[in-house]
mmCIF file of C-alpha atoms and ligand atoms in Angstrom:
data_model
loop_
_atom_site.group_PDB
_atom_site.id
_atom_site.type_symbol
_atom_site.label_atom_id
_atom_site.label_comp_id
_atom_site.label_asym_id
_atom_site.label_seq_id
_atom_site.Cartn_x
_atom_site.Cartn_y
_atom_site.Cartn_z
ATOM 1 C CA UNK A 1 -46.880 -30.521 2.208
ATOM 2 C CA UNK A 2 -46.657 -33.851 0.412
ATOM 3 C CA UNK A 3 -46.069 -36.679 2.231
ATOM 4 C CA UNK A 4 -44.781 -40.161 0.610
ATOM 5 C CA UNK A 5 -47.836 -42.130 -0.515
ATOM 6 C CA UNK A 6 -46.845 -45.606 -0.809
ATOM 7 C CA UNK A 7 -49.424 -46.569 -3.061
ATOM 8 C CA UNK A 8 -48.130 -50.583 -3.743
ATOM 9 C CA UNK A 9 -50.247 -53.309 -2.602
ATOM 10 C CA UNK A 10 -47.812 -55.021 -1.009
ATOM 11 C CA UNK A 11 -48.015 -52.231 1.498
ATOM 12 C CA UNK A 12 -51.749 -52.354 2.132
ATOM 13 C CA UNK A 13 -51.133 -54.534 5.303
ATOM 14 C CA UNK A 14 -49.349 -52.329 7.038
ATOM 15 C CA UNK A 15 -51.326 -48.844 5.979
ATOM 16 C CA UNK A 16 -54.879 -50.761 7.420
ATOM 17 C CA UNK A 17 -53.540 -51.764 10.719
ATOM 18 C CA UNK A 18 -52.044 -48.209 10.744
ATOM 19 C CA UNK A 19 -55.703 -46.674 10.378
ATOM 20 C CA UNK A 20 -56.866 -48.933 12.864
ATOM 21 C CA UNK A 21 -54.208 -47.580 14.732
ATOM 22 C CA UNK A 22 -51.853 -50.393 15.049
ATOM 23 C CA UNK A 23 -48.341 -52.075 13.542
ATOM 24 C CA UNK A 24 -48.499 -54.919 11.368
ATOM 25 C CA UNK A 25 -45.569 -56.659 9.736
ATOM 26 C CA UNK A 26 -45.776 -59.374 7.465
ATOM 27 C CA UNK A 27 -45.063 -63.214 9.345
ATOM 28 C CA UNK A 28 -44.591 -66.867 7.578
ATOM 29 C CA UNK A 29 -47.006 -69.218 8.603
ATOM 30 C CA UNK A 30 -44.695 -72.058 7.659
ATOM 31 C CA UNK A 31 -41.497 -70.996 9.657
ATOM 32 C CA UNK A 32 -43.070 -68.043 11.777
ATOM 33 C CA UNK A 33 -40.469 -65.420 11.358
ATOM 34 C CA UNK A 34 -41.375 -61.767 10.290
ATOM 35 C CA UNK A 35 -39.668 -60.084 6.982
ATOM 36 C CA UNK A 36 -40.236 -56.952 6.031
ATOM 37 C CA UNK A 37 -40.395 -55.579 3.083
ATOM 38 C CA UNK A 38 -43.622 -57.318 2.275
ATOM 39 C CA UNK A 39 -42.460 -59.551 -0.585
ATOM 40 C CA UNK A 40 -44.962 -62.642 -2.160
ATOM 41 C CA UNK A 41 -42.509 -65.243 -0.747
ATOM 42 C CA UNK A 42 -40.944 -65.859 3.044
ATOM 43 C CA UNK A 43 -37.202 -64.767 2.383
ATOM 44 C CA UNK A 44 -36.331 -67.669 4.676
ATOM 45 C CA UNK A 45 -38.053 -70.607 3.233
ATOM 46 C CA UNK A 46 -39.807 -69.909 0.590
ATOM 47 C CA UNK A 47 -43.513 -70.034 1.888
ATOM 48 C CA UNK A 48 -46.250 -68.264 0.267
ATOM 49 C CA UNK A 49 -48.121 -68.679 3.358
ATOM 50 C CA UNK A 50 -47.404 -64.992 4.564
ATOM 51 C CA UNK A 51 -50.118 -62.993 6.730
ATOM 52 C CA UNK A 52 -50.110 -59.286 8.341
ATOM 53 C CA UNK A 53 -49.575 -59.818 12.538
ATOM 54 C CA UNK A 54 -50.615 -56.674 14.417
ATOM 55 C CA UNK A 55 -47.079 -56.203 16.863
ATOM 56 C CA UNK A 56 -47.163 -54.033 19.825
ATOM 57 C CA UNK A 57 -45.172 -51.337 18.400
ATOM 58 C CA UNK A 58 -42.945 -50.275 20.836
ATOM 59 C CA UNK A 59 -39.325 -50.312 19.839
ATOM 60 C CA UNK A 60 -35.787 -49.594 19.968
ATOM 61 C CA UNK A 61 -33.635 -47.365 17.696
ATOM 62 C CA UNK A 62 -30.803 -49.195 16.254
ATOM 63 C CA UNK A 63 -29.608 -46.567 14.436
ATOM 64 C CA UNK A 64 -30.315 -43.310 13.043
ATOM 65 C CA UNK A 65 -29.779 -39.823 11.367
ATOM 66 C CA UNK A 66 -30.637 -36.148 11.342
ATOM 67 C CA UNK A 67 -31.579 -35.125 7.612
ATOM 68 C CA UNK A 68 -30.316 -31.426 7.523
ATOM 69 C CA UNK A 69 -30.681 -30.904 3.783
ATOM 70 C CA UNK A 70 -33.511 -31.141 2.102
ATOM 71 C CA UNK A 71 -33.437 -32.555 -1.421
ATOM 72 C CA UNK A 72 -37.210 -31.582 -2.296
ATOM 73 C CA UNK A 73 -38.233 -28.360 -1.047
ATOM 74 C CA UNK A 74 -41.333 -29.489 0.700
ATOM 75 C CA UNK A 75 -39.325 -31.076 3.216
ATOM 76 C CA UNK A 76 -36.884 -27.465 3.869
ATOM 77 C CA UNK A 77 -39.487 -26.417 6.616
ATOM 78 C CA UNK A 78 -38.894 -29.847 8.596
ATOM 79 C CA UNK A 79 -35.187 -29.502 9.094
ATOM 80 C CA UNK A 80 -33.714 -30.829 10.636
ATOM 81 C CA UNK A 81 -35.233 -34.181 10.856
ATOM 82 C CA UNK A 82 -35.088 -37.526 12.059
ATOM 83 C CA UNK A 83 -34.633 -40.564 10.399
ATOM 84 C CA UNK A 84 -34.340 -43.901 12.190
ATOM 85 C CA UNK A 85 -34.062 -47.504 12.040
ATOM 86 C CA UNK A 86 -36.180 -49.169 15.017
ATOM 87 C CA UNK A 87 -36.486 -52.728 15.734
ATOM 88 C CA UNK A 88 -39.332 -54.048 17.659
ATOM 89 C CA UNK A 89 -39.930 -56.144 20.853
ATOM 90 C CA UNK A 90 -42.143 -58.702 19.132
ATOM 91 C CA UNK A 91 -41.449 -58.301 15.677
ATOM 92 C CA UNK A 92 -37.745 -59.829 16.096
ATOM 93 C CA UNK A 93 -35.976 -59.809 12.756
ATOM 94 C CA UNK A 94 -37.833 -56.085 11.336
ATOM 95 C CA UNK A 95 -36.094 -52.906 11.353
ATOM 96 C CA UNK A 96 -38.117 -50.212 10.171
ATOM 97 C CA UNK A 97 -37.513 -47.320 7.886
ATOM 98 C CA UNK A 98 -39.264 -44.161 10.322
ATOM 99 C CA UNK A 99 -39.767 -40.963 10.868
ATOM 100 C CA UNK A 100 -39.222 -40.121 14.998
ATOM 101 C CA UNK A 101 -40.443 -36.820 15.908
ATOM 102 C CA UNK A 102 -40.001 -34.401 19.265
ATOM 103 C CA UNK A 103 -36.096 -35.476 19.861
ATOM 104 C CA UNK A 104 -33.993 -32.896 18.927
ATOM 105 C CA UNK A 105 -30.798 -34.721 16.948
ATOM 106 C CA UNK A 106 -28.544 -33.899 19.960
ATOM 107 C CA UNK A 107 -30.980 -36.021 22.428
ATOM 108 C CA UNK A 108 -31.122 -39.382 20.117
ATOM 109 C CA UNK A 109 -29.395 -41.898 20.896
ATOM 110 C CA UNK A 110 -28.865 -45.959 19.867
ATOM 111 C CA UNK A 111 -31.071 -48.493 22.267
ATOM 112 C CA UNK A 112 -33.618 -45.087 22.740
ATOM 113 C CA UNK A 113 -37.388 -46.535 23.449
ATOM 114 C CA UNK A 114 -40.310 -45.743 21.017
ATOM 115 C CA UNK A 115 -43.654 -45.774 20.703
ATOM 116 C CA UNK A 116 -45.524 -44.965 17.662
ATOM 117 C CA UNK A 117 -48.441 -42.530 16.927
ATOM 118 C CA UNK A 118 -51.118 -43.157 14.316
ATOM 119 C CA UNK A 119 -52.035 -40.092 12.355
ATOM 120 C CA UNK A 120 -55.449 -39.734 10.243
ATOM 121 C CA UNK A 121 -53.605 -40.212 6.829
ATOM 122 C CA UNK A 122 -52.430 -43.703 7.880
ATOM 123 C CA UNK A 123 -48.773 -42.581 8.416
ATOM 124 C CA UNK A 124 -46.999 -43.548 11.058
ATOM 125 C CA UNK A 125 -44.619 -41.286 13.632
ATOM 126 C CA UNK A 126 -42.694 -42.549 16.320
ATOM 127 C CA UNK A 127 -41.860 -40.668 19.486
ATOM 128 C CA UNK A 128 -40.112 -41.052 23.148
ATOM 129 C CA UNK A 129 -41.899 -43.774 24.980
ATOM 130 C CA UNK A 130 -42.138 -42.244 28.743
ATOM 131 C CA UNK A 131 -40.707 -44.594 31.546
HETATM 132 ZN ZN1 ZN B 201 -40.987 -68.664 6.141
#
């Protein structure tokens, strides 16, 4: 199966700390806040100072959804699956577009912990962090 190569260099950042096997969001050095999407300019003040901090990853889900249809046919064997928007402990100000894997839909819920898991292919999974 496919999976969604995000080929941009914007993204480079974040797919190099990912096969290092760790988070990395785009920061200001002029104001310090994080933004994500990467863009060439801070979306608060304008900056073009901008460089890729390594965060610790773990998160909470501030919202979510179970995909139950697939609309390309190499994703029909994966259903249902989870889609979910986490925010991150020292990343304030991110919320992240993810993938979270072994929770069945029923189990999810808002304010959940997660950790993520670096695969080979520089994606990026997140699971149940354990108490
Ligand atoms: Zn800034």
């Amino acid at each position: 199966m496919d999976e969604i190569d995000i080929k941009a260099p914007e993204f480079a950042g974040f797919f190099e700390a990912a096969r290092q096997g760790a988070l990395a969001f785009p920061k200001c050095g002029s104001c310090r806040r994080f933004h994500w999407y990467p863009m060439k300019a801070c979306p608060h003040c304008r900056s073009r100072d901008i460089a890729w901090q390594k965060v610790e990853g773990t998160g909470t889900v501030f919202s979510w959804t179970a995909v139950r249809h697939a609309f390309d046919p190499a994703y029909k064997e994966r259903l249902p699956y989870i889609v979910a928007l986490l925010e991150f402990d020292d990343a304030p100000g991110i919320r992240l577009v993810t993938n979270v894997e072994e929770v069945a839909p029923e189990a999810m819920r808002i304010g959940d912990r997660m950790r993520p898991r670096f695969h080979d292919s520089g994606k990026v999974t997140f699971h149940p962090a354990q108490a």
